[in-house]
Amino acid sequence: MTISLFDTETPLAPLRSAIAERVAGVLERGVFILGPEVKAFEQEFAAYLGVRHVVGVANGTDAITIALRALGVQPGDDVVVPSFTFYATAEAVAAFGARPVFCDVDTATRNVTADSVRAAMTAGTKAIIAVDLFGCPAPSTELRELGVPVLEDAAQAAGASLGGRRAGSLGDAATFSFYPSKNLGGFGDGGAIATDDDAVAELARALRFHGSRDKRTFEYVGYNSRLDELQAAILRVLLPELDSWSAGRRAAARAYADAGLGEYVTLPAVPEGAEPAWHLYVVAHEQPDALIAALSRSGVQSRSYYRVPLHRQAAMAPYAEPGLSLPGTDQLARTNLALPMGPAVGAEQATEVVAAVAAAASEPAAAVAAPQHS
């Protein structure tokens, strides 16, 4: 029996009828762009996050571009970005002419630190992107003390918290993706910007609609980037389930630890005061590709992420300083693999996965003396 890396169907199964009913209501009203479902979701998600504003946009990549512009970043400005993250984080910076400046990450938490960001800052730095990687909150509050706006990329962290505050409320603004595999995922593309800043929210709303506040006067060169009414309707059904799903993900991580996973691989570290949402459960191993292949033979899905970090991607060559050394990034890119994670991963499945890891780690091609510790 295969244990899937993602099981999106099991959590959604009991909600299908409610989703269908909500979608039918949208079809009956015939309002598909910036209608009542988007407005209601923006209000409900803002209340959930504990922020004043949520602005729905077409996807998580647009959310980053629009949020940076709303925070005052302009073409030619520098934005510090971790190199160990999904390509879109840096792509969204370069898309409007700003310059991504790559920084290293902590090998234990996989996130940026104040020191790694400080080392990458330049005289032209106008913003920092703090990615809550794999669902573990980055130290955005600490980063804000560095004196430039912090954009929290919370695309993988819906349902996480740090110090009692929700991921998405930790920076000067935050962005989300509602891609179907995300912790709060729709049935297509979608994204959002969250902020307590009235001016940032107002500008983001104009930029998402061609740079207009009233659909008649165009003040900026903006974007055609609105959260779809159908997606908002679906997300309104899913949002009340997010906390229980996040608790299930944390329970799965505990089950892995209790079953002895840390004897064979290095587990991700959890910062003090953090409650990760574990969009992905990413461990480290000195022979990850061999381990992935062995797990596949046992029916356990796993995979690596970001094997080629951003500062080594061809499209980012114009922005990467020659000889840039990011040792933490390179180590994680080389050694990481993700194991099955989701609210449907119970103790029995976790035990099966750990047994498969133990058996795979004993094979000659994958064997190491001990898990890699940072």
Short mmCIF file of C-alpha atoms in Angstrom, two decimals, residues 9 28 229 369:
data_model
loop_
_atom_site.label_atom_id
_atom_site.label_comp_id
_atom_site.label_asym_id
_atom_site.label_seq_id
_atom_site.Cartn_x
_atom_site.Cartn_y
_atom_site.Cartn_z
CA GLU A 9 -8.59 14.01 -0.66
CA GLU A 28 -26.68 31.23 -9.33
CA GLU A 229 -14.99 34.41 -6.63
CA ALA A 369 26.98 6.10 10.29
#
